[in-house]
PDB file of C-alpha atoms in Angstrom:
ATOM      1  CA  UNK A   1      54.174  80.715 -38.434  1.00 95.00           C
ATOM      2  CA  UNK A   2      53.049  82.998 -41.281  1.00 98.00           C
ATOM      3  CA  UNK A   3      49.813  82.257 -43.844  1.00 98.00           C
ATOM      4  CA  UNK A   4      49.712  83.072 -47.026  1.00 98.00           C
ATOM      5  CA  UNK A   5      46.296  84.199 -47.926  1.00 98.00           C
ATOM      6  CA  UNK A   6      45.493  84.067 -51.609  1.00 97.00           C
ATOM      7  CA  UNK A   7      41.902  85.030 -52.936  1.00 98.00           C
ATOM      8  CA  UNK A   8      41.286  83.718 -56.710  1.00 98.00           C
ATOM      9  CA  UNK A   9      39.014  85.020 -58.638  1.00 97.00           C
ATOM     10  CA  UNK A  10      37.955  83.208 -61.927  1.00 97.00           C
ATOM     11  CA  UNK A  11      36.473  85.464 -64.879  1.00 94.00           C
ATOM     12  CA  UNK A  12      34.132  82.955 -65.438  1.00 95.00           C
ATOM     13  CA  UNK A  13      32.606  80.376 -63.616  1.00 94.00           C
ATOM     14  CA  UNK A  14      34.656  77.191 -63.311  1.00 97.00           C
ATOM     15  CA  UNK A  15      33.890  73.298 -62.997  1.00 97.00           C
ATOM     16  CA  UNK A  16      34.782  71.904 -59.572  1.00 96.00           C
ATOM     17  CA  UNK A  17      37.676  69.770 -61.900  1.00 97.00           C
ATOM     18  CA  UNK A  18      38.906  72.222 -63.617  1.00 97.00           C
ATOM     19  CA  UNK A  19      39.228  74.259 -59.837  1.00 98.00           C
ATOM     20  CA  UNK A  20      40.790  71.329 -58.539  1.00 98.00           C
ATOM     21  CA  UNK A  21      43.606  70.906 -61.291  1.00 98.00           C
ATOM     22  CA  UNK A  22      44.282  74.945 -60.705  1.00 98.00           C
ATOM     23  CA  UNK A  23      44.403  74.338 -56.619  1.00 98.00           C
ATOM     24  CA  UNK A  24      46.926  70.631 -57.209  1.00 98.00           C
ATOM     25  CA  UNK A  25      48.684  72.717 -59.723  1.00 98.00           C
ATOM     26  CA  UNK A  26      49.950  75.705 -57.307  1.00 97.00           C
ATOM     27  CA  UNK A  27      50.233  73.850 -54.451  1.00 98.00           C
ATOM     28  CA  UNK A  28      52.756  71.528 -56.116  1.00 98.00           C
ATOM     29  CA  UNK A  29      54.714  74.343 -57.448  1.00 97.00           C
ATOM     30  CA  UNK A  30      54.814  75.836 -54.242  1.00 97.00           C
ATOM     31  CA  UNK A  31      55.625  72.760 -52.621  1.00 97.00           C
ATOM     32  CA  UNK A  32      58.090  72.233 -54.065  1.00 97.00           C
ATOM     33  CA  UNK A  33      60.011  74.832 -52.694  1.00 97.00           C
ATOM     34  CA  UNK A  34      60.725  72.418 -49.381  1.00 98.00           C
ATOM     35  CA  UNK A  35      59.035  75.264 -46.822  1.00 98.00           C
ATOM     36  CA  UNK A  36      55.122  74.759 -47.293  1.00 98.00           C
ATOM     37  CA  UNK A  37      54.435  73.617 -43.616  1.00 98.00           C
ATOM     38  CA  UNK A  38      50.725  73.114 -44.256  1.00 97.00           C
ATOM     39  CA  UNK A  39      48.202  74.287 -47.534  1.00 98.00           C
ATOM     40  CA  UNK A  40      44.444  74.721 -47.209  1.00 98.00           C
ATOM     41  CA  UNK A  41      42.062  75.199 -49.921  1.00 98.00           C
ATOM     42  CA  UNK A  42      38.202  75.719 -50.217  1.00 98.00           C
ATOM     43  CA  UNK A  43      35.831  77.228 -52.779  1.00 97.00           C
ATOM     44  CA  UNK A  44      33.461  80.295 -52.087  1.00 97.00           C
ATOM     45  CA  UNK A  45      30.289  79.530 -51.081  1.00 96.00           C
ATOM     46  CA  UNK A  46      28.056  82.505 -52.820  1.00 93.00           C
ATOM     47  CA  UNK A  47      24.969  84.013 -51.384  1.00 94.00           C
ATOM     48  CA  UNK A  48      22.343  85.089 -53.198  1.00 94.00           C
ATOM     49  CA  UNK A  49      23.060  88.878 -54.875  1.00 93.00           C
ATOM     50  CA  UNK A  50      26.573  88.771 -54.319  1.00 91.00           C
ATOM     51  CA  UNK A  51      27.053  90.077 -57.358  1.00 86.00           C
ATOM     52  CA  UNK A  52      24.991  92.992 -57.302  1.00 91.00           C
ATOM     53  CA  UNK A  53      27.943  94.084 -54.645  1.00 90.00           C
ATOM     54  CA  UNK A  54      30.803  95.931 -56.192  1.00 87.00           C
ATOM     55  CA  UNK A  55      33.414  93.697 -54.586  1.00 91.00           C
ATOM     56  CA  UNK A  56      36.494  91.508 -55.338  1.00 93.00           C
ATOM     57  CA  UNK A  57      34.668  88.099 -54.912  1.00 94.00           C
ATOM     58  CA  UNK A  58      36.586  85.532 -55.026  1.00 97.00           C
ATOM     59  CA  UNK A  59      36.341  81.757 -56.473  1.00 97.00           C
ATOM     60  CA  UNK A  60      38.598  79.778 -53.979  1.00 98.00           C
ATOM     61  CA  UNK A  61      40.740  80.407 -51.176  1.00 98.00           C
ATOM     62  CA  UNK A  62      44.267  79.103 -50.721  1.00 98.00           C
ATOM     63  CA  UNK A  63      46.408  79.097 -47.648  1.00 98.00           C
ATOM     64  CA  UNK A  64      50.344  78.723 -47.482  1.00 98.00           C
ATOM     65  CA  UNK A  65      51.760  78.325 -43.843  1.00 98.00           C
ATOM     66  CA  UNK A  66      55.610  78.482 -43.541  1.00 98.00           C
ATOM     67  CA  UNK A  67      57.546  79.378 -40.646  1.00 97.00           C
ATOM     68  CA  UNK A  68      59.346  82.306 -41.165  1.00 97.00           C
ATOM     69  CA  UNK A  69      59.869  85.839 -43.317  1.00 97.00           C
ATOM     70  CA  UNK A  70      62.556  83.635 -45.030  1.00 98.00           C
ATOM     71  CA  UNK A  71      60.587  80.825 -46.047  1.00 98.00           C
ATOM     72  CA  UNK A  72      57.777  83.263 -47.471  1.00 98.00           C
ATOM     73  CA  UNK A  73      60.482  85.083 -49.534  1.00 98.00           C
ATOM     74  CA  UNK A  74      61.151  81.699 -50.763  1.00 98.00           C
ATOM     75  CA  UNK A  75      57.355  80.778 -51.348  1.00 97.00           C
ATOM     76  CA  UNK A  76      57.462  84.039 -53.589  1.00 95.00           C
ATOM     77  CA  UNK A  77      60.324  83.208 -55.586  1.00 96.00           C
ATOM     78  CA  UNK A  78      59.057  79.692 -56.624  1.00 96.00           C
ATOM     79  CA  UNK A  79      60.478  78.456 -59.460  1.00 95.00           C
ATOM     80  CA  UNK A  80      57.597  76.335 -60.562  1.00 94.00           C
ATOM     81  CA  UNK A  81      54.784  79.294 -60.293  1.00 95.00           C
ATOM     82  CA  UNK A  82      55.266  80.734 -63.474  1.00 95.00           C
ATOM     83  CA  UNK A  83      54.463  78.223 -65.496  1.00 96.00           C
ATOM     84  CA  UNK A  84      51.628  77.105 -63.648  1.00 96.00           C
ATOM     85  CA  UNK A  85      49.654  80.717 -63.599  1.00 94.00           C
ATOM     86  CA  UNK A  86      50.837  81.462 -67.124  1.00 95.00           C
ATOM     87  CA  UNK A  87      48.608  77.899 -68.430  1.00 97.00           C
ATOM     88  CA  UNK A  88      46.151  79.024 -66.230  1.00 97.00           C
ATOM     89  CA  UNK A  89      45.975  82.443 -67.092  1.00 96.00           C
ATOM     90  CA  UNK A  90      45.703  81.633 -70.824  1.00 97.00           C
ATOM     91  CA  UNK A  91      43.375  78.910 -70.451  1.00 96.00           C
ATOM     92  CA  UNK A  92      41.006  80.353 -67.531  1.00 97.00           C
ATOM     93  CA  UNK A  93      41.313  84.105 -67.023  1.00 97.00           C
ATOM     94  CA  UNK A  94      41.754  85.296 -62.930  1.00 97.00           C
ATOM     95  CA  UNK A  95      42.704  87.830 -60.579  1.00 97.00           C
ATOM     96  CA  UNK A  96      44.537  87.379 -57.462  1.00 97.00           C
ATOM     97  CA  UNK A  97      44.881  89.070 -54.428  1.00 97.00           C
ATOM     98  CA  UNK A  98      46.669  88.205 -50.836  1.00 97.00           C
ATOM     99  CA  UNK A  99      47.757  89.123 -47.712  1.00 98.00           C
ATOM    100  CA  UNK A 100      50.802  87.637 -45.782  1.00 98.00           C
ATOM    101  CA  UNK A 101      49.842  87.139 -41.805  1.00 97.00           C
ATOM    102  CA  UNK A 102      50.483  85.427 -38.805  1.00 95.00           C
ATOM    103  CA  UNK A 103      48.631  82.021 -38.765  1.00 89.00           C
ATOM    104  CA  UNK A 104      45.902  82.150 -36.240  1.00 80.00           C
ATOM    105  CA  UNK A 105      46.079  79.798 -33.379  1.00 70.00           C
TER     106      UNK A 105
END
């Protein structure tokens, strides 16, 4: 199995709904692609200063588990993502990063 690690990071602070709505949003465009074996999701918990730190913090966590290099390729090339992080972008400003791995056991 392979993860798909993605770290979101919100320019501004976001309601738990509006996080929510973001988090159903991709994982039903990436769902639909037929090779999501399992998705995770869960918002940062800060600590106190965080800020202060010059690091890529991030707002939530989301993890994609499919089974092969294959079905990540086809994770990537999801039709429905587009549309999803172009709204989002426009309405709620964010950086991403990732990292593709093998899922822990």
């Amino acid at each position: 199995m392979i993860t798909h690690t993605m770290l979101v990071s919100f320019a501004d602070p976001i309601p738990d709904e509006e996080l929510e709505r973001f988090v159903s949003d991709i994982e039903n465009a990436m769902a639909d692609t037929g090779v999501v074996r399992r998705f995770h999701a869960q918002r940062h918990i800060a600590v106190d200063g965080e800020q202060a730190i010059p690091a890529f913090i991030a707002t939530a966590v989301l993890q994609f588990e499919v089974s092969s290099e294959a079905d990540l390729a086809t994770l990537f090339a999801a039709p429905g993502a587009s549309p999803v992080i172009h709204t989002w972008q426009a309405r709620r400003p964010y950086r991403v990063a990732w990292v593709n791995h093998e899922t822990s056991a």
